[in-house]
Amino acid sequence: MRIPREAPVKSLFPAGAKIDVTADSYEMAAAVALKWNIETTQLERGRYRFSIKAVHTPLIQVARSWRSLGTRLDGNVPQGTAVLAFALNPKAGLQFRGRKVESHDLIVQEDTRGLDFSFIGEIDILTIAVCREELDRRALAQWGKAFPCEGRRGILRFATQPNMRRAGHKIAGGLAGALGNPFPLSQAQAGLQFNNLILETVFDSLEDQSTALGSVDRHRAAKRAVDFLHGHCREDISMTDLCEAAKANRRTLHLGFLELYGIAPMKYLRALRLCGVRREIQNSRDKNIRVTDIAMAWGFNHLGRFSNYYKTFFGDLPSVQKTLKTLPEYEI
């Protein structure tokens, strides 16, 4: 779900479209890049090969591109967007604006400065073009300030290298899944879920830019968030939505939940949903009702992952609970 805004964000990308291009020469790769107003210069000897795969929602484009040889890219990103990028092969020799890109850096290319990006050797890179307004909305909710596109020469840092690797795996997996049938991304609900998957993964993995409030304010914010979760736990809720509902940044909420409930906010949400599924299975009088239908009604869209969550949380599978239609009686 989304917390209502005063005005909707303008659509910037051809939602539901996909790109799947392979080039086996420098000329073909350069021609493809020119479609995005980017000039390509080959920097190493050899036969140049290139591929790009991408999908779009109205607010983001997620792309994975591979190049076989060193390249310099020069150009501009579309007005109103920022491009976030990081290599899936972190040993690639990247340079951005005259600065070496370290193994767990995130490149941030805003629309106010020209692109100045180069690398030597093979590269496999993820890029996420994001509507600046949407990026700032999420940053304000989670960090209490706009996304720092112009800071540190266009470089942010992942919290750790394992964080970066997990983010790369999750985003690349989401892209691969969407490439098979990208059309649903043009629909509001599917597009929102994909936006949340990609952007929440980025925010989860970066160094936290926020400052926590004092303990009294942390606890009040956590309680506001819990009230919101109990009222909306069947809906699609992102950490950004939760921060907006609680009127607190990410760090404040995280610490407040740990202090009051012992777990992080999104794990609390998962626990609420799992308990709701279990109660509904137990109380259902319809022998033909499917566990998958109940799980999806409670916000679990990935059914394989739901089964793992359920078994880990309760120690048995939903099918076991479905056979127990009456609870044992106890003497008190």
Short mmCIF file of C-alpha atoms in Angstrom, two decimals:
data_model
loop_
_atom_site.label_atom_id
_atom_site.label_comp_id
_atom_site.label_asym_id
_atom_site.label_seq_id
_atom_site.Cartn_x
_atom_site.Cartn_y
_atom_site.Cartn_z
CA MET A 1 0.00 0.00 0.00
CA ARG A 2 0.96 3.65 -0.25
CA ILE A 3 0.37 6.45 2.20
CA PRO A 4 -1.67 9.06 0.25
CA ARG A 5 0.27 12.05 -1.06
CA GLU A 6 -0.90 15.54 -1.90
CA ALA A 7 0.03 15.02 -5.58
CA PRO A 8 0.91 11.89 -7.56
CA VAL A 9 4.41 11.40 -8.93
CA LYS A 10 4.63 11.84 -12.71
CA SER A 11 5.29 8.67 -14.70
CA LEU A 12 8.74 8.83 -16.31
CA PHE A 13 9.25 5.37 -17.84
CA PRO A 14 7.30 3.15 -20.30
CA ALA A 15 5.74 0.91 -17.67
CA GLY A 16 5.51 -2.76 -18.60
CA ALA A 17 8.09 -2.49 -21.38
CA LYS A 18 11.34 -4.46 -21.45
CA ILE A 19 14.73 -4.21 -23.11
CA ASP A 20 16.64 -7.33 -24.15
CA VAL A 21 19.50 -6.49 -26.52
CA THR A 22 22.74 -8.28 -27.36
CA ALA A 23 25.48 -6.72 -29.51
CA ASP A 24 28.54 -8.50 -30.87
CA SER A 25 30.45 -5.46 -32.12
CA TYR A 26 31.49 -2.06 -30.84
CA GLU A 27 29.41 -0.32 -33.51
CA MET A 28 26.23 -2.10 -32.44
CA ALA A 29 26.87 -1.37 -28.75
CA ALA A 30 27.55 2.29 -29.50
CA ALA A 31 24.35 2.56 -31.55
CA VAL A 32 22.29 1.10 -28.70
CA ALA A 33 23.85 3.54 -26.20
CA LEU A 34 23.05 6.53 -28.44
CA LYS A 35 19.34 5.75 -28.00
CA TRP A 36 19.84 6.90 -24.40
CA ASN A 37 22.00 9.88 -25.44
CA ILE A 38 25.15 8.17 -24.17
CA GLU A 39 28.40 8.10 -26.13
CA THR A 40 30.53 4.96 -25.87
CA THR A 41 34.30 4.83 -26.27
CA GLN A 42 36.10 1.48 -26.38
CA LEU A 43 39.29 1.60 -24.24
CA GLU A 44 40.84 -1.86 -24.80
CA ARG A 45 41.83 -3.94 -27.79
CA GLY A 46 39.65 -6.87 -28.80
CA ARG A 47 36.22 -7.77 -30.08
CA TYR A 48 33.58 -5.78 -28.22
CA ARG A 49 30.48 -7.57 -26.92
CA PHE A 50 27.59 -6.10 -24.98
CA SER A 51 24.19 -7.06 -23.57
CA ILE A 52 21.48 -5.27 -21.61
CA LYS A 53 18.27 -6.50 -20.02
CA ALA A 54 15.84 -4.07 -18.38
CA VAL A 55 12.23 -3.64 -17.21
CA HIS A 56 10.19 -0.57 -16.31
CA THR A 57 7.52 0.59 -13.92
CA PRO A 58 6.23 4.20 -14.15
CA LEU A 59 8.85 5.29 -11.59
CA ILE A 60 11.92 3.09 -12.11
CA GLN A 61 13.96 1.29 -14.73
CA VAL A 62 16.05 -1.66 -13.54
CA ALA A 63 18.76 -2.85 -15.90
CA ARG A 64 21.59 -5.36 -15.94
CA SER A 65 24.28 -4.78 -18.54
CA TRP A 66 27.45 -6.63 -19.44
CA ARG A 67 30.42 -5.40 -21.46
CA SER A 68 33.41 -7.48 -22.44
CA LEU A 69 36.02 -4.70 -22.65
CA GLY A 70 36.99 -1.43 -20.99
CA THR A 71 34.71 1.48 -21.88
CA ARG A 72 34.12 5.16 -21.20
CA LEU A 73 30.50 6.34 -21.06
CA ASP A 74 29.70 10.02 -21.53
CA GLY A 75 26.27 11.64 -21.52
CA ASN A 76 23.35 12.65 -19.31
CA VAL A 77 20.59 10.84 -17.49
CA PRO A 78 16.96 11.88 -18.17
CA GLN A 79 15.76 15.01 -16.41
CA GLY A 80 13.93 14.29 -13.18
CA THR A 81 15.77 11.03 -12.50
CA ALA A 82 18.80 9.71 -10.66
CA VAL A 83 20.70 6.57 -11.64
CA LEU A 84 22.08 4.23 -8.97
CA ALA A 85 24.67 1.71 -10.13
CA PHE A 86 26.99 -0.96 -8.75
CA ALA A 87 28.98 -3.81 -10.22
CA LEU A 88 28.09 -7.45 -9.63
CA ASN A 89 31.77 -8.27 -10.19
CA PRO A 90 33.24 -5.89 -7.57
CA LYS A 91 36.85 -6.32 -8.76
CA ALA A 92 36.04 -4.46 -11.97
CA GLY A 93 38.28 -1.39 -12.29
CA LEU A 94 35.64 1.37 -12.11
CA GLN A 95 36.29 5.13 -12.22
CA PHE A 96 33.58 7.74 -11.64
CA ARG A 97 34.33 11.47 -12.00
CA GLY A 98 38.03 10.85 -11.59
CA ARG A 99 37.65 8.75 -8.47
CA LYS A 100 38.18 5.03 -8.07
CA VAL A 101 34.99 3.21 -7.15
CA GLU A 102 35.65 0.91 -4.19
CA SER A 103 34.27 -2.62 -4.00
CA HIS A 104 31.18 -1.71 -1.94
CA ASP A 105 30.40 1.76 -3.32
CA LEU A 106 27.12 2.77 -4.94
CA ILE A 107 27.45 5.22 -7.83
CA VAL A 108 24.80 7.96 -7.76
CA GLN A 109 24.40 9.85 -11.05
CA GLU A 110 21.96 12.77 -10.76
CA ASP A 111 20.46 14.70 -13.65
CA THR A 112 22.33 17.97 -12.97
CA ARG A 113 25.82 16.81 -14.00
CA GLY A 114 27.18 14.96 -17.01
CA LEU A 115 28.07 11.29 -16.85
CA ASP A 116 31.81 10.57 -16.52
CA PHE A 117 32.16 6.84 -16.01
CA SER A 118 34.82 4.39 -17.19
CA PHE A 119 36.18 0.93 -16.44
CA ILE A 120 38.87 -1.45 -17.59
CA GLY A 121 38.11 -5.12 -18.19
CA GLU A 122 34.84 -7.04 -18.22
CA ILE A 123 31.94 -5.60 -16.23
CA ASP A 124 28.55 -6.89 -15.08
CA ILE A 125 26.60 -3.97 -13.60
CA LEU A 126 23.15 -3.21 -12.21
CA THR A 127 21.64 0.22 -12.80
CA ILE A 128 18.45 1.58 -11.27
CA ALA A 129 17.05 4.77 -12.80
CA VAL A 130 14.64 6.32 -10.32
CA CYS A 131 12.25 9.26 -10.39
CA ARG A 132 13.98 11.85 -8.17
CA GLU A 133 10.72 12.76 -6.44
CA GLU A 134 10.07 9.14 -5.47
CA LEU A 135 13.67 8.64 -4.34
CA ASP A 136 13.49 11.75 -2.14
CA ARG A 137 10.10 10.71 -0.74
CA ARG A 138 11.52 7.40 0.45
CA ALA A 139 14.71 9.00 1.78
CA LEU A 140 12.74 11.63 3.72
CA ALA A 141 10.60 8.92 5.30
CA GLN A 142 13.48 6.58 6.14
CA TRP A 143 16.37 9.00 6.80
CA GLY A 144 14.68 12.30 7.53
CA LYS A 145 16.40 14.03 4.59
CA ALA A 146 16.48 14.03 0.81
CA PHE A 147 18.55 11.42 -1.00
CA PRO A 148 22.16 12.73 -1.11
CA CYS A 149 22.63 12.65 -4.89
CA GLU A 150 25.29 15.38 -4.92
CA GLY A 151 27.24 14.24 -1.87
CA ARG A 152 30.69 12.60 -1.80
CA ARG A 153 31.24 13.10 -5.55
CA GLY A 154 28.27 10.92 -6.36
CA ILE A 155 29.24 7.97 -4.18
CA LEU A 156 27.31 6.31 -1.35
CA ARG A 157 28.48 3.22 0.47
CA PHE A 158 26.85 -0.10 1.24
CA ALA A 159 26.98 -0.96 4.93
CA THR A 160 29.16 -4.02 4.21
CA GLN A 161 30.30 -6.04 1.21
CA PRO A 162 27.94 -8.91 2.16
CA ASN A 163 25.10 -6.35 2.17
CA MET A 164 26.08 -5.33 -1.35
CA ARG A 165 26.24 -8.95 -2.54
CA ARG A 166 22.82 -9.74 -1.05
CA ALA A 167 21.34 -6.62 -2.63
CA GLY A 168 22.82 -7.54 -6.01
CA HIS A 169 21.46 -11.08 -5.81
CA LYS A 170 17.98 -9.91 -4.80
CA ILE A 171 17.72 -7.15 -7.41
CA ALA A 172 19.11 -9.34 -10.19
CA GLY A 173 16.64 -12.07 -9.21
CA GLY A 174 13.73 -9.63 -9.25
CA LEU A 175 14.78 -8.37 -12.68
CA ALA A 176 15.12 -11.90 -14.06
CA GLY A 177 11.65 -12.81 -12.79
CA ALA A 178 10.05 -9.70 -14.28
CA LEU A 179 11.69 -10.17 -17.69
CA GLY A 180 9.55 -13.25 -18.35
CA ASN A 181 6.33 -11.20 -18.23
CA PRO A 182 6.92 -7.47 -17.68
CA PHE A 183 3.41 -6.31 -18.66
CA PRO A 184 1.98 -6.54 -15.10
CA LEU A 185 4.51 -3.87 -14.06
CA SER A 186 2.27 -1.37 -15.87
CA GLN A 187 -0.48 -2.15 -13.34
CA ALA A 188 -0.57 -0.17 -10.10
CA GLN A 189 -0.29 -3.01 -7.57
CA ALA A 190 2.36 -5.06 -9.37
CA GLY A 191 4.35 -1.93 -10.18
CA LEU A 192 4.27 -0.84 -6.55
CA GLN A 193 5.40 -4.26 -5.33
CA PHE A 194 8.32 -4.22 -7.77
CA ASN A 195 9.27 -0.66 -6.76
CA ASN A 196 9.26 -1.72 -3.12
CA LEU A 197 11.35 -4.83 -3.83
CA ILE A 198 14.05 -2.85 -5.63
CA LEU A 199 14.16 0.39 -3.65
CA GLU A 200 13.69 -1.13 -0.20
CA THR A 201 16.55 -3.53 -0.99
CA VAL A 202 18.77 -0.54 -1.78
CA PHE A 203 17.82 1.37 1.38
CA ASP A 204 18.17 -1.77 3.52
CA SER A 205 21.71 -2.32 2.25
CA LEU A 206 23.20 1.18 2.39
CA GLU A 207 24.86 2.87 5.35
CA ASP A 208 22.12 4.51 7.43
CA GLN A 209 21.98 8.28 6.89
CA SER A 210 19.52 9.03 9.72
CA THR A 211 19.80 10.11 13.36
CA ALA A 212 17.69 8.37 16.02
CA LEU A 213 15.46 10.31 18.42
CA GLY A 214 15.46 9.87 22.21
CA SER A 215 13.96 6.81 23.90
CA VAL A 216 10.57 8.40 24.68
CA ASP A 217 10.09 9.46 21.07
CA ARG A 218 11.39 6.10 19.82
CA HIS A 219 8.80 4.23 21.90
CA ARG A 220 5.96 6.52 20.85
CA ALA A 221 6.90 6.07 17.20
CA ALA A 222 7.10 2.29 17.59
CA LYS A 223 3.64 2.20 19.17
CA ARG A 224 2.20 4.31 16.34
CA ALA A 225 3.80 1.92 13.86
CA VAL A 226 2.39 -1.13 15.66
CA ASP A 227 -1.12 0.35 15.63
CA PHE A 228 -0.75 0.96 11.91
CA LEU A 229 0.54 -2.58 11.26
CA HIS A 230 -2.32 -4.20 13.17
CA GLY A 231 -4.80 -2.23 11.07
CA HIS A 232 -3.13 -2.78 7.70
CA CYS A 233 -1.12 -6.00 7.98
CA ARG A 234 -2.93 -7.67 5.08
CA GLU A 235 -1.82 -4.88 2.73
CA ASP A 236 1.45 -4.37 0.87
CA ILE A 237 3.49 -2.29 3.34
CA SER A 238 7.03 -1.06 2.76
CA MET A 239 9.42 0.37 5.33
CA THR A 240 8.84 3.76 3.71
CA ASP A 241 5.09 3.44 4.31
CA LEU A 242 5.72 2.48 7.93
CA CYS A 243 8.06 5.43 8.53
CA GLU A 244 5.49 7.79 7.04
CA ALA A 245 2.68 6.34 9.17
CA ALA A 246 4.77 6.54 12.37
CA LYS A 247 6.20 9.99 11.52
CA ALA A 248 9.70 8.75 12.31
CA ASN A 249 12.85 7.80 10.43
CA ARG A 250 14.09 4.26 9.93
CA ARG A 251 16.69 4.23 12.72
CA THR A 252 14.24 5.63 15.27
CA LEU A 253 11.67 2.94 14.42
CA HIS A 254 14.23 0.16 14.37
CA LEU A 255 15.57 1.01 17.82
CA GLY A 256 12.08 1.58 19.21
CA PHE A 257 10.91 -1.85 18.05
CA LEU A 258 14.01 -3.57 19.42
CA GLU A 259 13.56 -1.88 22.79
CA LEU A 260 9.81 -2.54 23.10
CA TYR A 261 9.28 -5.80 21.20
CA GLY A 262 12.70 -7.34 20.70
CA ILE A 263 12.48 -7.60 16.89
CA ALA A 264 12.79 -5.32 13.86
CA PRO A 265 9.66 -3.66 12.39
CA MET A 266 9.35 -5.78 9.24
CA LYS A 267 9.89 -8.99 11.21
CA TYR A 268 7.05 -7.87 13.49
CA LEU A 269 4.88 -7.45 10.39
CA ARG A 270 5.82 -10.93 9.18
CA ALA A 271 4.96 -12.40 12.60
CA LEU A 272 1.54 -10.69 12.50
CA ARG A 273 0.83 -12.14 9.08
CA LEU A 274 1.98 -15.64 9.97
CA CYS A 275 -0.17 -15.68 13.10
CA GLY A 276 -3.10 -14.42 11.04
CA VAL A 277 -2.67 -17.20 8.50
CA ARG A 278 -2.46 -19.84 11.23
CA ARG A 279 -5.61 -18.55 12.96
CA GLU A 280 -7.53 -18.47 9.69
CA ILE A 281 -6.47 -22.01 8.79
CA GLN A 282 -7.55 -23.22 12.21
CA ASN A 283 -10.89 -21.38 12.23
CA SER A 284 -11.93 -22.04 8.62
CA ARG A 285 -15.03 -24.20 8.21
CA ASP A 286 -14.51 -24.58 4.47
CA LYS A 287 -12.77 -27.91 3.87
CA ASN A 288 -11.92 -26.88 0.30
CA ILE A 289 -10.19 -23.61 1.12
CA ARG A 290 -6.57 -23.56 -0.02
CA VAL A 291 -3.67 -22.52 2.19
CA THR A 292 -2.23 -20.60 -0.77
CA ASP A 293 -5.37 -18.44 -0.97
CA ILE A 294 -5.17 -17.65 2.75
CA ALA A 295 -1.46 -16.85 2.53
CA MET A 296 -1.93 -14.50 -0.42
CA ALA A 297 -4.81 -12.75 1.37
CA TRP A 298 -2.39 -12.04 4.21
CA GLY A 299 0.22 -10.47 1.95
CA PHE A 300 2.47 -13.46 1.12
CA ASN A 301 3.01 -13.26 -2.64
CA HIS A 302 5.98 -15.66 -2.84
CA LEU A 303 4.47 -18.98 -1.78
CA GLY A 304 7.71 -20.95 -1.57
CA ARG A 305 9.18 -18.33 0.71
CA PHE A 306 5.95 -18.32 2.76
CA SER A 307 6.25 -22.07 3.43
CA ASN A 308 9.81 -21.62 4.67
CA TYR A 309 8.81 -18.71 6.89
CA TYR A 310 5.87 -20.67 8.29
CA LYS A 311 7.85 -23.83 9.07
CA THR A 312 10.70 -21.86 10.63
CA PHE A 313 8.30 -19.80 12.74
CA PHE A 314 5.89 -22.52 13.94
CA GLY A 315 7.91 -25.70 13.51
CA ASP A 316 5.43 -27.36 11.13
CA LEU A 317 3.92 -26.79 7.70
CA PRO A 318 0.52 -25.15 7.07
CA SER A 319 -0.83 -28.48 5.80
CA VAL A 320 -0.30 -30.00 9.26
CA GLN A 321 -2.30 -27.26 10.96
CA LYS A 322 -5.09 -27.62 8.40
CA THR A 323 -5.78 -31.15 9.64
CA LEU A 324 -6.19 -29.95 13.26
CA LYS A 325 -9.68 -28.52 13.19
CA THR A 326 -10.26 -28.68 16.92
CA LEU A 327 -7.90 -27.67 19.67
CA PRO A 328 -7.41 -30.05 22.60
CA GLU A 329 -9.30 -29.20 25.76
CA TYR A 330 -7.41 -28.53 28.96
CA GLU A 331 -8.56 -28.61 32.56
CA ILE A 332 -8.03 -25.34 34.41
#
